[in-house]
mmCIF file of C-alpha atoms in Angstrom:
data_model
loop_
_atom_site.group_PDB
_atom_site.id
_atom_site.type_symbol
_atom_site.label_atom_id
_atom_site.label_comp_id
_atom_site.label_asym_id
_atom_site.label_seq_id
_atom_site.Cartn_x
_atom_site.Cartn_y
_atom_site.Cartn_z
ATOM 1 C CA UNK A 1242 0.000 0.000 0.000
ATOM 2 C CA UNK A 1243 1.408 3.239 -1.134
ATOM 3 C CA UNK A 1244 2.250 6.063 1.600
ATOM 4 C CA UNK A 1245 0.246 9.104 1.617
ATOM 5 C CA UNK A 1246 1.930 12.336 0.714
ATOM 6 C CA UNK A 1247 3.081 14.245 3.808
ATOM 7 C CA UNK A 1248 3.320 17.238 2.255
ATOM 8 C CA UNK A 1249 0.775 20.361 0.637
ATOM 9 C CA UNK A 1250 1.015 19.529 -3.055
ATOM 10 C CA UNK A 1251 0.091 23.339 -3.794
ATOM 11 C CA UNK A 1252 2.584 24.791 -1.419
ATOM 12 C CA UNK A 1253 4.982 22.745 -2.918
ATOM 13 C CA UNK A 1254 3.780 23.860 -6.568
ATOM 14 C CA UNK A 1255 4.411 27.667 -5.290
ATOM 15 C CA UNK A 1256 7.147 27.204 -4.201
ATOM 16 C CA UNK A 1257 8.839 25.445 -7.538
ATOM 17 C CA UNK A 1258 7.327 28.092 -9.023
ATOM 18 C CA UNK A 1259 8.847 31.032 -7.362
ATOM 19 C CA UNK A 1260 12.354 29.268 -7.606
ATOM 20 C CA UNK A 1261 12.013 28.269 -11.259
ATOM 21 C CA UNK A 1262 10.862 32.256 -11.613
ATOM 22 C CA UNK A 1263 13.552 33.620 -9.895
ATOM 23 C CA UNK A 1264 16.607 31.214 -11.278
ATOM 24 C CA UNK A 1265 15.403 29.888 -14.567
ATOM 25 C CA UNK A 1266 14.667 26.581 -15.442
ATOM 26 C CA UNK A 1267 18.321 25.410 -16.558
ATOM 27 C CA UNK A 1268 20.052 27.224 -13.465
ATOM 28 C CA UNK A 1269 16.993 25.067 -11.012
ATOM 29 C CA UNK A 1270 19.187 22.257 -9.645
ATOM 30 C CA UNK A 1271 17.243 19.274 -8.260
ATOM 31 C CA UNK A 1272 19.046 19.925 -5.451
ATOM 32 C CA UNK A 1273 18.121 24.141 -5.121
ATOM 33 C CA UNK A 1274 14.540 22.590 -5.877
ATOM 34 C CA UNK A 1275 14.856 20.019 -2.595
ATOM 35 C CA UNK A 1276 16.430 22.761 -0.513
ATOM 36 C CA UNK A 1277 13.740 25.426 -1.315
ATOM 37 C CA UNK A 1278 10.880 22.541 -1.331
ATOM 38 C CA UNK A 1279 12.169 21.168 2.178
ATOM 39 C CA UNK A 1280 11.843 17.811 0.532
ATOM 40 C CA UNK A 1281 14.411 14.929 -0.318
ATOM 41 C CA UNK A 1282 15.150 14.211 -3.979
ATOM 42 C CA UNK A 1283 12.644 10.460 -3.642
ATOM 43 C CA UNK A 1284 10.199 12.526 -2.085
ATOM 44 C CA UNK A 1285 10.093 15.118 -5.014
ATOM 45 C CA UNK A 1286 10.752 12.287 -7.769
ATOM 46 C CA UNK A 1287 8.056 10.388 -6.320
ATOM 47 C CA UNK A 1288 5.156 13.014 -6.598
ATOM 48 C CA UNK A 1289 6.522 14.652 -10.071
ATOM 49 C CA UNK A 1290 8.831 11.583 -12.002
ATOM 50 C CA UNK A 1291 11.705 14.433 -12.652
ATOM 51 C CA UNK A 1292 12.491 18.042 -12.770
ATOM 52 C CA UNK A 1293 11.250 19.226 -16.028
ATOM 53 C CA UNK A 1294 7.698 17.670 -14.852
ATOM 54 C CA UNK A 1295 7.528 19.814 -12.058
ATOM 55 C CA UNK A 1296 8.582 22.420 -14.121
ATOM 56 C CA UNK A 1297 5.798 21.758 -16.499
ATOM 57 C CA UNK A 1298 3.435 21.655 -13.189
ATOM 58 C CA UNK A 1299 4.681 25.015 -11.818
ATOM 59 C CA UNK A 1300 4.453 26.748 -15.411
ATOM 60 C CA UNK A 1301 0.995 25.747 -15.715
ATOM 61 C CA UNK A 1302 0.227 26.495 -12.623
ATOM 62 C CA UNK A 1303 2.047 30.359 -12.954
ATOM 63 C CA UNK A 1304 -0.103 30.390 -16.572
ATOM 64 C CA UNK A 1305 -3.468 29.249 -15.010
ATOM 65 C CA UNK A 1306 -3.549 32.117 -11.998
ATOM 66 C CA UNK A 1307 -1.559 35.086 -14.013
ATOM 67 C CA UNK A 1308 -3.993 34.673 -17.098
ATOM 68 C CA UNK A 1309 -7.281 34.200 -15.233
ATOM 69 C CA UNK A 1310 -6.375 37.531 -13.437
ATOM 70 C CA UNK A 1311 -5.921 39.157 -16.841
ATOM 71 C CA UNK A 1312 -8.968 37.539 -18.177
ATOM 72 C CA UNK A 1313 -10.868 39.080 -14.811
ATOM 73 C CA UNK A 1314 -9.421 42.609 -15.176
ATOM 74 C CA UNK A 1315 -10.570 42.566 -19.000
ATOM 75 C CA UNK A 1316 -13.717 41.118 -19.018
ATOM 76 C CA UNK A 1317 -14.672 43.700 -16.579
ATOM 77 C CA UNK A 1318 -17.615 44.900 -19.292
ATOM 78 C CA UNK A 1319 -18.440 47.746 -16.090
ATOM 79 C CA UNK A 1320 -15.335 49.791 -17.127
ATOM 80 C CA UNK A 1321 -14.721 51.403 -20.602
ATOM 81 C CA UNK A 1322 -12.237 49.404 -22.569
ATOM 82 C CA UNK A 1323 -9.555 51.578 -22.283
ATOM 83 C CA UNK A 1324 -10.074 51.522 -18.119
ATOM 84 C CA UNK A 1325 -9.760 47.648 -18.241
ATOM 85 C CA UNK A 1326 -6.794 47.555 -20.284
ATOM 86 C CA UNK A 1327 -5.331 50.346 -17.569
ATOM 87 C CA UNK A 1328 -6.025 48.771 -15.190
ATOM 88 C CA UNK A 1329 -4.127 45.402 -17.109
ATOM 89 C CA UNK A 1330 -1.190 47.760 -17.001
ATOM 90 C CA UNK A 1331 -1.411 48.933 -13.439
ATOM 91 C CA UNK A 1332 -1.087 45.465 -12.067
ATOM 92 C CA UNK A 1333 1.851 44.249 -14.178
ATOM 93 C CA UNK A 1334 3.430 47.421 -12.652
ATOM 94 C CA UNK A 1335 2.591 46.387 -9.392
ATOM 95 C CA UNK A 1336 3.723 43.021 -9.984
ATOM 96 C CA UNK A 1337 6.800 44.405 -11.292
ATOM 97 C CA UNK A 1338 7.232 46.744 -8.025
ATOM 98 C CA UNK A 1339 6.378 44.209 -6.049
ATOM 99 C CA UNK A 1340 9.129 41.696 -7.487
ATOM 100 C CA UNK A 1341 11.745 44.132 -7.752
ATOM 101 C CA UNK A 1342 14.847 42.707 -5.622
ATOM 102 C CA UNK A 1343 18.239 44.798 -5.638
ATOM 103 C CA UNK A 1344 16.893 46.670 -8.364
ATOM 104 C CA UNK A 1345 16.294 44.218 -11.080
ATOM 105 C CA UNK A 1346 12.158 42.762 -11.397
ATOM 106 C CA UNK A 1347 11.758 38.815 -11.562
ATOM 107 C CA UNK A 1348 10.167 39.682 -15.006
ATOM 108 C CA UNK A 1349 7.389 36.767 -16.142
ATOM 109 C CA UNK A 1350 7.812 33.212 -15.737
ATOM 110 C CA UNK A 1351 6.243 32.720 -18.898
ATOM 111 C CA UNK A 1352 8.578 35.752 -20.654
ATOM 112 C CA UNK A 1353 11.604 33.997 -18.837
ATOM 113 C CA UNK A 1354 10.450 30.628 -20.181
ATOM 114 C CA UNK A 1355 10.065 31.863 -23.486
ATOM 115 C CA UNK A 1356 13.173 33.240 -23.823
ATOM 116 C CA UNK A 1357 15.110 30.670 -22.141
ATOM 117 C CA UNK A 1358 13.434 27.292 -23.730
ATOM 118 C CA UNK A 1359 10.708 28.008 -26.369
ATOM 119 C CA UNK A 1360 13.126 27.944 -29.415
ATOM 120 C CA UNK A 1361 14.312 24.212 -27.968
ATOM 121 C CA UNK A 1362 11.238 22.668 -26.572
ATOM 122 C CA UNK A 1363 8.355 22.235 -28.584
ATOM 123 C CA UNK A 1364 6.343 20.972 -25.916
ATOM 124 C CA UNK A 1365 7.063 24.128 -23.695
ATOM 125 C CA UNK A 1366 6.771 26.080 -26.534
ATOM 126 C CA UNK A 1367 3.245 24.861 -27.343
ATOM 127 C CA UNK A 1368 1.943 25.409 -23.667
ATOM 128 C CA UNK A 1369 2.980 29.017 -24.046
ATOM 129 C CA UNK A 1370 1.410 28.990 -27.145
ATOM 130 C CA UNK A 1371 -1.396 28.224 -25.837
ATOM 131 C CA UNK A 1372 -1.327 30.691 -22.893
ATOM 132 C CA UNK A 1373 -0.681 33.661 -25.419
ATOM 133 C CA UNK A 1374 -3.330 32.744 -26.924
ATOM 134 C CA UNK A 1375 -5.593 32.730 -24.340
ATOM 135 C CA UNK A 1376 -4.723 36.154 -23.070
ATOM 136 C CA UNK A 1377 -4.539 37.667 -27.303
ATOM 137 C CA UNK A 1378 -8.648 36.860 -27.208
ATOM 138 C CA UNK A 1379 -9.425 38.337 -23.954
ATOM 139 C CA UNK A 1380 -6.949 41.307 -24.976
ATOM 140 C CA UNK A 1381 -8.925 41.684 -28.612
ATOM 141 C CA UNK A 1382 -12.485 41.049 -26.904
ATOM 142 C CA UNK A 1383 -11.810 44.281 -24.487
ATOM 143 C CA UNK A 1384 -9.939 46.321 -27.678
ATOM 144 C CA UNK A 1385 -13.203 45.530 -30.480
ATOM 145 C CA UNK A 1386 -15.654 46.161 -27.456
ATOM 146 C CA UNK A 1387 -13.439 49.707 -27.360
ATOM 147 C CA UNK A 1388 -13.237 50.211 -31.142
ATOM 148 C CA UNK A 1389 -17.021 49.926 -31.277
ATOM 149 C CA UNK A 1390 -18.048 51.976 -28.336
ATOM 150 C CA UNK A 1391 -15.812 54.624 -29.477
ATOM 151 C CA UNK A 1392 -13.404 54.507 -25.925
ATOM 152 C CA UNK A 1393 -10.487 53.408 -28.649
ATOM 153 C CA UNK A 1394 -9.849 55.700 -31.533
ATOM 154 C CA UNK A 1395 -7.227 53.366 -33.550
ATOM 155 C CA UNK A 1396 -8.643 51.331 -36.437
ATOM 156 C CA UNK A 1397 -6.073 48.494 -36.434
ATOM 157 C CA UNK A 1398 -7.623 45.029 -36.393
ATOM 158 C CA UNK A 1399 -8.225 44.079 -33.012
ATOM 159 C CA UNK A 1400 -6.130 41.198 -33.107
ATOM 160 C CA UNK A 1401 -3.504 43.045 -34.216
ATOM 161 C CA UNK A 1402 -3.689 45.518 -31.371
ATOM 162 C CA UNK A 1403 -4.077 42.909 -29.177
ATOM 163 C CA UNK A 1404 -0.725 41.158 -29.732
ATOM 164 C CA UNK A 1405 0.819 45.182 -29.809
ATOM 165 C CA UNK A 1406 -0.416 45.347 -25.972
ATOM 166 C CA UNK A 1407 0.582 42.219 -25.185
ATOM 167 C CA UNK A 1408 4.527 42.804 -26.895
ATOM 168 C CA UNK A 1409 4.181 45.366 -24.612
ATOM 169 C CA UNK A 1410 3.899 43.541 -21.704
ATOM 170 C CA UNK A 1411 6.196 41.215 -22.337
ATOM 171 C CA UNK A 1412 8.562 44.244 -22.566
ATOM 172 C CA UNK A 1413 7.850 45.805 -19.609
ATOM 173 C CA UNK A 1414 8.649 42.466 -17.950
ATOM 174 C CA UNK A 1415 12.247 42.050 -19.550
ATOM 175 C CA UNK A 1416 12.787 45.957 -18.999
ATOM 176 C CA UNK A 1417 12.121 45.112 -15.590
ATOM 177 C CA UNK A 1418 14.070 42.493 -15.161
ATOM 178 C CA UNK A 1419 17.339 44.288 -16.915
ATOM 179 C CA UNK A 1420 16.695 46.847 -14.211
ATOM 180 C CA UNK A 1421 14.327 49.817 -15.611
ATOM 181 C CA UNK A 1422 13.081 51.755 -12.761
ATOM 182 C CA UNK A 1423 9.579 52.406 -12.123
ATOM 183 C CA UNK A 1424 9.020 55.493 -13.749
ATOM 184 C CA UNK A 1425 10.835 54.052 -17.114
ATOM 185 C CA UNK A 1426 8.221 51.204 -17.023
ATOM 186 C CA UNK A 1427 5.251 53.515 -16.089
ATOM 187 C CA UNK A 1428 6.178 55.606 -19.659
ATOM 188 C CA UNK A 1429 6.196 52.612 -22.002
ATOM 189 C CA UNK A 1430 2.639 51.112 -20.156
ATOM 190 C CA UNK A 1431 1.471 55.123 -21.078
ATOM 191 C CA UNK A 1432 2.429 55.293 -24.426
ATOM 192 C CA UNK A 1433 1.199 52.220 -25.456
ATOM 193 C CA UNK A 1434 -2.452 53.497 -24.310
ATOM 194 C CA UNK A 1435 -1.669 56.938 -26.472
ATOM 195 C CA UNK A 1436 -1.489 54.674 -29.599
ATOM 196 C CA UNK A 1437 -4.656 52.975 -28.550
ATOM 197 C CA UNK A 1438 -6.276 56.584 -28.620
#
């Protein structure tokens, strides 16, 4: 008869997922992973097979909460468009502030992940597929609502607009990360919502 698990699967996910965020998948030893975890290497092979399946479980996990708080935020239909994707900006700000360790942000897991594995892994690479895609229709949902309403002057194709915002983002995250101070982040989130205008 198999053991049961003595420890909280989802504190464990959390935490994988703030080491794999701060350090990168490659530079996530097994052992950094059993230090942060608290756990010995059977006890962590046991519940996820191997590193890069934890990885996979803490990625989807970062993917799941961070894009079902962007979906919330923009699918807000009591704000104006252009409020909803302002206040998108304002909390990757925050995020970014809030992240910010001896100057430099912890940027986006899935940025990071992109950057780092994407071009190597096509199974990675098709989960953040999948994500972008995900937060691309909520993104062009809350820009054609603005188009039609008339709270968003540009006539781009929505979809179009939407993947401009969402560059965006993913810029402010690696600015962030390279160091950018707040008030260099807070220009680029304000001039992408001038060429929304």
């Amino acid at each position: 008869m198999a053991r049961p698990r003595s420890f909280d699967e989802d504190r464990v996910l959390d935490t994988a997922m703030r080491t794999f965020w701060a350090n990168g998948y490659e530079s996530t030893s097994t052992r950094d992973l059993c230090e942060a975890l608290g756990l010995d290497r059977s006890s962590v092979y046991n519940a996820f097979t191997n590193k890069r399946e934890l990885f996979k479980r803490a990625l989807t996990r970062y993917m799941d909460a961070t894009t079902t708080d962007q979906q919330r935020i923009l699918d807000d239909d009591e704000l104006p468009a252009t409020e909803r994707i302002r206040a998108l900006f304002a909390r990757i700000l925050r995020t970014e502030a809030e992240n910010r360790r001896d100057g430099h942000g912890l940027g986006c897991l899935t940025v990071n992940t992109t950057m780092e594995l994407a071009g190597r892994d096509p199974e990675i690479a098709l989960m953040l597929a999948r994500d972008t895609e995900r937060r691309i229709a909520s993104l062009t949902t809350a820009i054609r609502d603005g188009q039609r309403d008339g709270d968003i002057g540009s006539t781009r194709d929505p979809a179009e607009l939407a993947r401009f915002v969402n560059a965006v983002i993913a810029g402010i995250r690696v600015a962030a990360q390279g160091g950018a101070d707040d008030a260099t982040i807070e220009a680029v989130a304000a001039t992408a919502m001038d060429a929304l205008a």
